[in-house]
């Protein structure tokens, strides 16, 4: 006899008794505050339950997958950052494996959430860098939309980009080169980013009306982890520098 077979007669009797009387429903307005602090004793049964999962997760998060030759810093005020350059350089390489016609990559300063310290780089470091459930997305846009994207970057004092260079003067984009060629408003351009920005996140401009869009289904951080594993397997390290790809001039 299973659980439901045992409990069903009792449940049926209870329901019949409840149905024989009139019940008045109401609610209580009294409250009680419970203080949760260091004086609350740990529940050893709960700890025993989750501890194996916690230990397994810590082992995975502490697994070293790469080595950084220097500290990689993010910024929300400067035109360029080493952490930003690392992120979009990797994103561009990932994008090219998905579509060899991808010309450049773009992220935003607010999307990069952690620095990477010099030395061993772990899976946990990449989760800190990109903690969001964002997926890699490839877009093809018109030159007129590209102009809007460039103006967005100028308005916001530069954003992380790879595969292109630009200068900002008097709040306008100037000297823009994509794959070494001057920007041409009459051409179409293919870029790699992530779905949050492709959906208009961070108030970005120029990406909401693409000619085509391909959502890869690959989480950005998973792509970064695979990229770093490949880098390490080739005997390479992270050696990203500031290179003047975005400059504010007077």
Coordinates of N, CA and C in Angstrom, one line a residue, residues 71-227:
X71 N 47.9 42.4 -14.0 CA 46.5 42.7 -13.5 C 45.7 43.3 -14.6
X72 N 44.4 42.8 -14.7 CA 43.5 43.3 -15.7 C 42.4 44.1 -15.0
X73 N 42.4 45.4 -15.2 CA 41.5 46.3 -14.5 C 40.3 46.7 -15.4
X74 N 39.1 46.9 -14.8 CA 38.0 47.4 -15.5 C 37.9 48.9 -15.2
X75 N 37.0 49.6 -15.9 CA 36.8 51.0 -15.6 C 35.4 51.4 -16.1
X76 N 34.9 52.4 -15.5 CA 33.6 53.0 -15.9 C 33.8 54.5 -16.3
X77 N 35.0 55.0 -16.2 CA 35.3 56.4 -16.5 C 36.3 56.6 -17.7
X78 N 37.3 55.7 -17.8 CA 38.2 55.8 -18.9 C 37.7 55.2 -20.2
X79 N 38.3 55.6 -21.3 CA 37.8 55.2 -22.6 C 38.2 53.7 -22.9
X80 N 39.2 53.2 -22.2 CA 39.7 51.9 -22.5 C 40.2 51.3 -21.2
X81 N 40.1 50.0 -21.0 CA 40.6 49.2 -19.9 C 41.2 47.9 -20.3
X82 N 42.1 47.4 -19.5 CA 42.7 46.1 -19.9 C 41.8 45.0 -19.7
X83 N 40.9 45.0 -18.7 CA 39.9 43.9 -18.5 C 38.9 44.0 -19.7
X84 N 38.5 45.2 -20.1 CA 37.6 45.4 -21.2 C 38.2 44.9 -22.5
X85 N 39.5 45.2 -22.7 CA 40.2 44.7 -23.9 C 40.2 43.2 -24.0
X86 N 40.6 42.6 -22.8 CA 40.6 41.1 -22.7 C 39.3 40.5 -23.1
X87 N 38.2 41.1 -22.5 CA 36.9 40.5 -22.7 C 36.5 40.6 -24.2
X88 N 36.6 41.7 -24.8 CA 36.2 41.8 -26.2 C 37.1 41.1 -27.2
X89 N 38.4 41.1 -26.9 CA 39.3 40.3 -27.7 C 38.9 38.8 -27.7
X90 N 38.6 38.3 -26.5 CA 38.1 36.9 -26.5 C 36.8 36.8 -27.2
X91 N 35.9 37.7 -27.0 CA 34.6 37.6 -27.6 C 34.7 37.7 -29.1
X92 N 35.6 38.4 -29.6 CA 35.8 38.5 -31.1 C 36.3 37.1 -31.6
X93 N 37.3 36.5 -30.9 CA 37.8 35.2 -31.3 C 36.7 34.2 -31.3
X94 N 35.9 34.2 -30.3 CA 34.8 33.3 -30.2 C 33.8 33.5 -31.3
X95 N 33.5 34.8 -31.6 CA 32.5 35.1 -32.7 C 33.0 34.6 -34.0
X96 N 34.3 34.7 -34.3 CA 34.9 34.3 -35.6 C 34.8 32.8 -35.8
X97 N 34.8 32.0 -34.6 CA 34.6 30.6 -34.8 C 33.2 30.3 -35.1
X98 N 32.2 31.1 -34.8 CA 30.8 30.9 -35.1 C 30.5 31.4 -36.5
X99 N 31.1 32.5 -36.8 CA 30.9 33.1 -38.2 C 32.2 33.8 -38.6
X100 N 32.9 33.3 -39.6 CA 34.2 33.9 -40.0 C 34.0 35.3 -40.5
X101 N 32.8 35.8 -40.8 CA 32.6 37.1 -41.4 C 32.5 38.2 -40.3
X102 N 32.5 37.8 -39.0 CA 32.4 38.7 -38.0 C 33.6 39.7 -38.0
X103 N 33.3 41.0 -37.9 CA 34.4 42.0 -38.1 C 34.8 42.6 -36.8
X104 N 33.9 42.8 -35.8 CA 34.3 43.4 -34.5 C 33.4 42.9 -33.4
X105 N 33.8 43.2 -32.2 CA 33.0 42.9 -31.0 C 32.8 44.1 -30.2
X106 N 31.7 44.1 -29.4 CA 31.4 45.2 -28.5 C 30.8 44.7 -27.2
X107 N 31.2 45.3 -26.1 CA 30.6 45.1 -24.8 C 30.3 46.5 -24.2
X108 N 30.0 46.5 -23.0 CA 29.9 47.8 -22.3 C 30.6 47.7 -21.0
X109 N 31.0 48.9 -20.5 CA 31.8 49.0 -19.2 C 31.0 48.4 -18.1
X110 N 29.7 48.6 -18.0 CA 28.9 48.1 -16.9 C 28.7 46.6 -16.9
X111 N 29.0 46.0 -18.1 CA 28.8 44.5 -18.2 C 29.9 43.7 -17.6
X112 N 31.1 44.4 -17.4 CA 32.3 43.7 -16.9 C 32.3 43.9 -15.4
X113 N 32.1 42.9 -14.6 CA 31.9 43.1 -13.2 C 33.0 42.7 -12.3
X114 N 34.2 42.4 -12.8 CA 35.3 42.1 -11.9 C 36.6 42.3 -12.6
X115 N 37.7 42.6 -11.8 CA 39.0 42.6 -12.3 C 39.6 41.2 -12.3
X116 N 40.7 41.0 -13.0 CA 41.4 39.8 -12.9 C 42.8 40.1 -12.5
X117 N 43.2 39.4 -11.4 CA 44.5 39.7 -10.8 C 45.6 38.9 -11.6
X118 N 46.8 39.4 -11.5 CA 48.0 38.7 -12.1 C 48.1 37.4 -11.5
X119 N 48.4 36.4 -12.3 CA 48.7 35.0 -11.8 C 47.6 34.1 -12.3
X120 N 47.4 33.0 -11.6 CA 46.4 32.0 -12.0 C 45.0 32.5 -12.1
X121 N 44.4 32.1 -13.2 CA 43.0 32.5 -13.4 C 42.1 31.3 -13.3
X122 N 41.1 31.4 -12.5 CA 40.2 30.2 -12.2 C 38.9 30.4 -12.9
X123 N 38.1 29.3 -12.9 CA 36.8 29.3 -13.4 C 36.0 30.3 -12.6
X124 N 36.2 30.4 -11.3 CA 35.5 31.3 -10.4 C 35.7 32.8 -10.8
X125 N 37.0 33.1 -11.3 CA 37.3 34.4 -11.7 C 36.4 34.8 -12.9
X126 N 36.2 33.9 -13.8 CA 35.4 34.2 -15.0 C 33.9 34.3 -14.6
X127 N 33.4 33.6 -13.7 CA 32.1 33.8 -13.2 C 31.9 35.2 -12.5
X128 N 32.9 35.6 -11.9 CA 32.9 37.0 -11.3 C 32.9 38.0 -12.4
X129 N 33.7 37.8 -13.4 CA 33.8 38.8 -14.5 C 32.5 38.9 -15.3
X130 N 31.9 37.8 -15.5 CA 30.6 37.8 -16.3 C 29.6 36.9 -15.5
X131 N 28.9 37.4 -14.5 CA 28.0 36.6 -13.7 C 26.6 36.4 -14.3
X132 N 26.4 37.1 -15.4 CA 25.0 37.1 -15.9 C 24.8 35.9 -16.9
X133 N 23.5 35.6 -17.0 CA 23.1 34.5 -18.0 C 22.9 35.1 -19.4
X134 N 24.0 35.7 -19.9 CA 24.0 36.3 -21.2 C 24.5 35.3 -22.3
X135 N 23.9 35.4 -23.5 CA 24.3 34.5 -24.5 C 25.0 35.2 -25.7
X136 N 26.0 34.6 -26.3 CA 26.7 35.2 -27.4 C 25.7 35.4 -28.6
X137 N 25.7 36.6 -29.2 CA 24.8 36.9 -30.3 C 25.6 37.6 -31.4
X138 N 25.3 37.2 -32.7 CA 25.9 37.8 -33.8 C 24.9 38.6 -34.6
X139 N 25.2 39.8 -34.9 CA 24.3 40.7 -35.6 C 25.0 41.3 -36.9
X140 N 24.2 41.5 -37.9 CA 24.6 42.2 -39.1 C 23.7 43.5 -39.1
X141 N 24.4 44.6 -39.2 CA 23.7 45.9 -39.2 C 24.1 46.8 -40.4
X142 N 23.2 47.7 -40.7 CA 23.5 48.7 -41.8 C 24.5 49.7 -41.3
X143 N 25.1 50.4 -42.3 CA 26.1 51.4 -41.9 C 25.4 52.5 -41.2
X144 N 24.1 52.8 -41.4 CA 23.4 53.9 -40.7 C 23.2 53.5 -39.3
X145 N 23.0 52.3 -39.0 CA 22.9 51.8 -37.6 C 24.2 51.8 -36.9
X146 N 25.2 51.5 -37.7 CA 26.6 51.5 -37.2 C 27.0 52.9 -36.7
X147 N 26.5 53.9 -37.5 CA 26.8 55.3 -37.1 C 26.1 55.6 -35.8
X148 N 24.9 55.1 -35.6 CA 24.2 55.3 -34.3 C 25.0 54.6 -33.2
X149 N 25.5 53.4 -33.4 CA 26.3 52.7 -32.4 C 27.6 53.5 -32.1
X150 N 28.3 54.0 -33.1 CA 29.5 54.8 -32.9 C 29.2 56.1 -32.1
X151 N 28.0 56.7 -32.3 CA 27.6 57.9 -31.6 C 27.3 57.5 -30.1
X152 N 26.7 56.4 -29.9 CA 26.5 55.9 -28.5 C 27.8 55.8 -27.8
X153 N 28.8 55.2 -28.5 CA 30.1 55.0 -27.8 C 30.8 56.4 -27.5
X154 N 30.6 57.3 -28.5 CA 31.1 58.7 -28.2 C 30.4 59.3 -27.1
X155 N 29.1 59.2 -27.0 CA 28.3 59.8 -25.9 C 28.7 59.3 -24.6
X156 N 29.1 58.0 -24.5 CA 29.4 57.4 -23.2 C 30.9 57.3 -22.9
X157 N 31.7 58.0 -23.7 CA 33.1 58.1 -23.4 C 33.9 56.8 -23.7
X158 N 33.4 56.1 -24.7 CA 34.1 54.9 -25.2 C 33.5 53.7 -24.5
X159 N 33.5 52.5 -25.2 CA 33.1 51.2 -24.7 C 34.1 50.2 -25.2
X160 N 34.2 49.0 -24.5 CA 35.1 48.0 -24.9 C 34.8 47.5 -26.4
X161 N 35.8 47.5 -27.2 CA 35.6 47.1 -28.6 C 36.9 46.4 -29.1
X162 N 36.7 45.5 -30.0 CA 37.9 44.8 -30.6 C 37.6 44.6 -32.1
X163 N 38.6 44.6 -32.9 CA 38.5 44.6 -34.4 C 38.2 45.9 -35.0
X164 N 38.3 47.0 -34.2 CA 38.1 48.3 -34.7 C 38.8 49.3 -33.8
X165 N 39.1 50.5 -34.3 CA 39.6 51.6 -33.5 C 38.8 52.9 -33.8
X166 N 38.8 53.8 -32.8 CA 38.1 55.0 -33.0 C 38.6 56.1 -32.1
X167 N 38.4 57.3 -32.4 CA 38.7 58.4 -31.6 C 37.4 59.2 -31.3
X168 N 37.4 59.9 -30.2 CA 36.2 60.7 -29.8 C 36.7 62.2 -29.7
X169 N 36.1 63.0 -30.4 CA 36.5 64.5 -30.4 C 35.2 65.3 -30.3
X170 N 35.1 66.2 -29.3 CA 33.9 67.0 -29.1 C 32.6 66.2 -29.1
X171 N 32.7 65.0 -28.5 CA 31.5 64.2 -28.4 C 31.1 63.5 -29.6
X172 N 32.0 63.5 -30.6 CA 31.7 62.8 -31.9 C 32.7 61.7 -32.2
X173 N 32.3 60.6 -32.9 CA 33.3 59.6 -33.3 C 34.0 60.1 -34.6
X174 N 35.3 60.0 -34.5 CA 36.2 60.3 -35.7 C 37.2 59.2 -35.9
X175 N 37.8 59.2 -37.1 CA 38.9 58.3 -37.4 C 38.5 56.9 -37.0
X176 N 37.4 56.4 -37.5 CA 36.9 55.1 -37.1 C 37.4 54.1 -38.2
X177 N 38.1 53.0 -37.8 CA 38.6 52.0 -38.7 C 38.0 50.6 -38.2
X178 N 37.5 49.9 -39.1 CA 37.0 48.5 -38.8 C 37.8 47.6 -39.6
X179 N 38.5 46.6 -39.0 CA 39.4 45.7 -39.6 C 40.3 46.5 -40.6
X180 N 40.8 47.6 -40.1 CA 41.8 48.4 -40.8 C 41.3 49.2 -41.9
X181 N 40.0 49.2 -42.1 CA 39.4 50.0 -43.2 C 38.5 51.1 -42.6
X182 N 38.5 52.3 -43.3 CA 37.7 53.4 -42.8 C 36.2 53.1 -42.7
X183 N 35.6 53.5 -41.7 CA 34.1 53.3 -41.6 C 33.4 53.9 -42.8
X184 N 32.5 53.1 -43.4 CA 31.7 53.5 -44.6 C 30.3 53.3 -44.3
X185 N 29.5 54.4 -44.2 CA 28.1 54.4 -43.9 C 27.3 53.6 -44.9
X186 N 27.8 53.4 -46.1 CA 27.1 52.7 -47.1 C 27.3 51.2 -47.1
X187 N 28.1 50.7 -46.1 CA 28.4 49.3 -46.0 C 27.6 48.7 -44.8
X188 N 27.5 47.4 -44.9 CA 26.9 46.6 -43.8 C 28.1 46.0 -42.9
X189 N 27.8 45.8 -41.6 CA 28.8 45.3 -40.7 C 28.3 44.2 -39.9
X190 N 29.2 43.3 -39.6 CA 28.8 42.1 -38.8 C 29.6 42.1 -37.5
X191 N 28.9 42.0 -36.4 CA 29.6 42.1 -35.1 C 29.1 41.0 -34.2
X192 N 29.9 40.8 -33.1 CA 29.5 39.8 -32.1 C 29.4 40.5 -30.8
X193 N 28.3 40.2 -30.0 CA 28.1 40.8 -28.7 C 27.3 39.8 -27.9
X194 N 26.5 40.2 -27.0 CA 25.6 39.2 -26.3 C 24.2 39.7 -26.2
X195 N 23.3 38.8 -25.9 CA 21.9 39.1 -26.2 C 21.3 40.3 -25.3
X196 N 21.9 40.5 -24.2 CA 21.5 41.6 -23.4 C 21.6 42.9 -24.1
X197 N 22.8 43.1 -24.8 CA 23.0 44.4 -25.5 C 22.2 44.3 -26.8
X198 N 22.1 43.1 -27.4 CA 21.3 43.0 -28.7 C 19.8 43.3 -28.4
X199 N 19.4 43.2 -27.2 CA 18.0 43.5 -26.8 C 17.8 44.9 -26.4
X200 N 18.9 45.7 -26.4 CA 18.8 47.1 -26.1 C 19.3 47.5 -24.7
X201 N 19.9 46.5 -24.0 CA 20.4 46.7 -22.6 C 21.4 47.8 -22.6
X202 N 21.6 48.4 -21.4 CA 22.5 49.6 -21.2 C 22.2 50.7 -22.1
X203 N 21.0 50.8 -22.6 CA 20.6 51.9 -23.5 C 21.4 52.1 -24.7
X204 N 22.0 51.0 -25.2 CA 22.8 51.0 -26.4 C 22.0 51.3 -27.6
X205 N 22.6 52.0 -28.6 CA 22.0 52.4 -29.8 C 22.6 51.6 -31.0
X206 N 21.7 51.4 -32.0 CA 22.2 50.8 -33.3 C 22.1 49.3 -33.4
X207 N 21.6 48.7 -32.4 CA 21.5 47.2 -32.5 C 20.1 46.7 -32.5
X208 N 19.1 47.6 -32.4 CA 17.7 47.1 -32.3 C 17.0 46.8 -33.6
X209 N 17.7 47.1 -34.8 CA 17.1 46.9 -36.1 C 18.1 46.2 -37.0
X210 N 18.6 45.0 -36.7 CA 19.6 44.4 -37.5 C 19.1 43.8 -38.8
X211 N 20.0 43.7 -39.7 CA 19.6 43.0 -40.9 C 19.4 41.5 -40.6
X212 N 20.2 40.9 -39.8 CA 20.1 39.5 -39.3 C 20.6 39.4 -37.9
X213 N 20.1 38.4 -37.3 CA 20.5 38.1 -35.9 C 20.6 36.6 -35.7
X214 N 21.7 36.2 -35.1 CA 21.9 34.8 -34.7 C 22.3 34.6 -33.3
X215 N 21.4 34.1 -32.5 CA 21.6 33.8 -31.1 C 22.3 32.4 -31.0
X216 N 23.5 32.4 -30.5 CA 24.3 31.1 -30.5 C 23.8 30.1 -29.5
X217 N 23.2 30.5 -28.4 CA 22.9 29.6 -27.3 C 24.0 29.3 -26.4
X218 N 25.2 30.0 -26.6 CA 26.4 29.8 -25.8 C 26.5 30.9 -24.8
X219 N 26.5 30.5 -23.5 CA 26.7 31.5 -22.5 C 28.0 32.2 -22.6
X220 N 28.1 33.5 -22.4 CA 29.3 34.2 -22.6 C 30.4 33.6 -21.7
X221 N 30.1 33.4 -20.5 CA 31.2 32.9 -19.6 C 31.7 31.5 -20.0
X222 N 30.8 30.7 -20.5 CA 31.2 29.4 -21.0 C 32.1 29.5 -22.2
X223 N 31.8 30.5 -23.1 CA 32.6 30.7 -24.2 C 34.0 31.2 -23.8
X224 N 34.0 32.1 -22.7 CA 35.3 32.6 -22.2 C 36.1 31.5 -21.6
X225 N 35.5 30.6 -20.9 CA 36.2 29.5 -20.2 C 36.8 28.6 -21.3
X226 N 36.1 28.2 -22.3 CA 36.6 27.4 -23.4 C 37.7 28.1 -24.1
X227 N 37.6 29.4 -24.3 CA 38.6 30.2 -25.0 C 39.9 30.2 -24.2

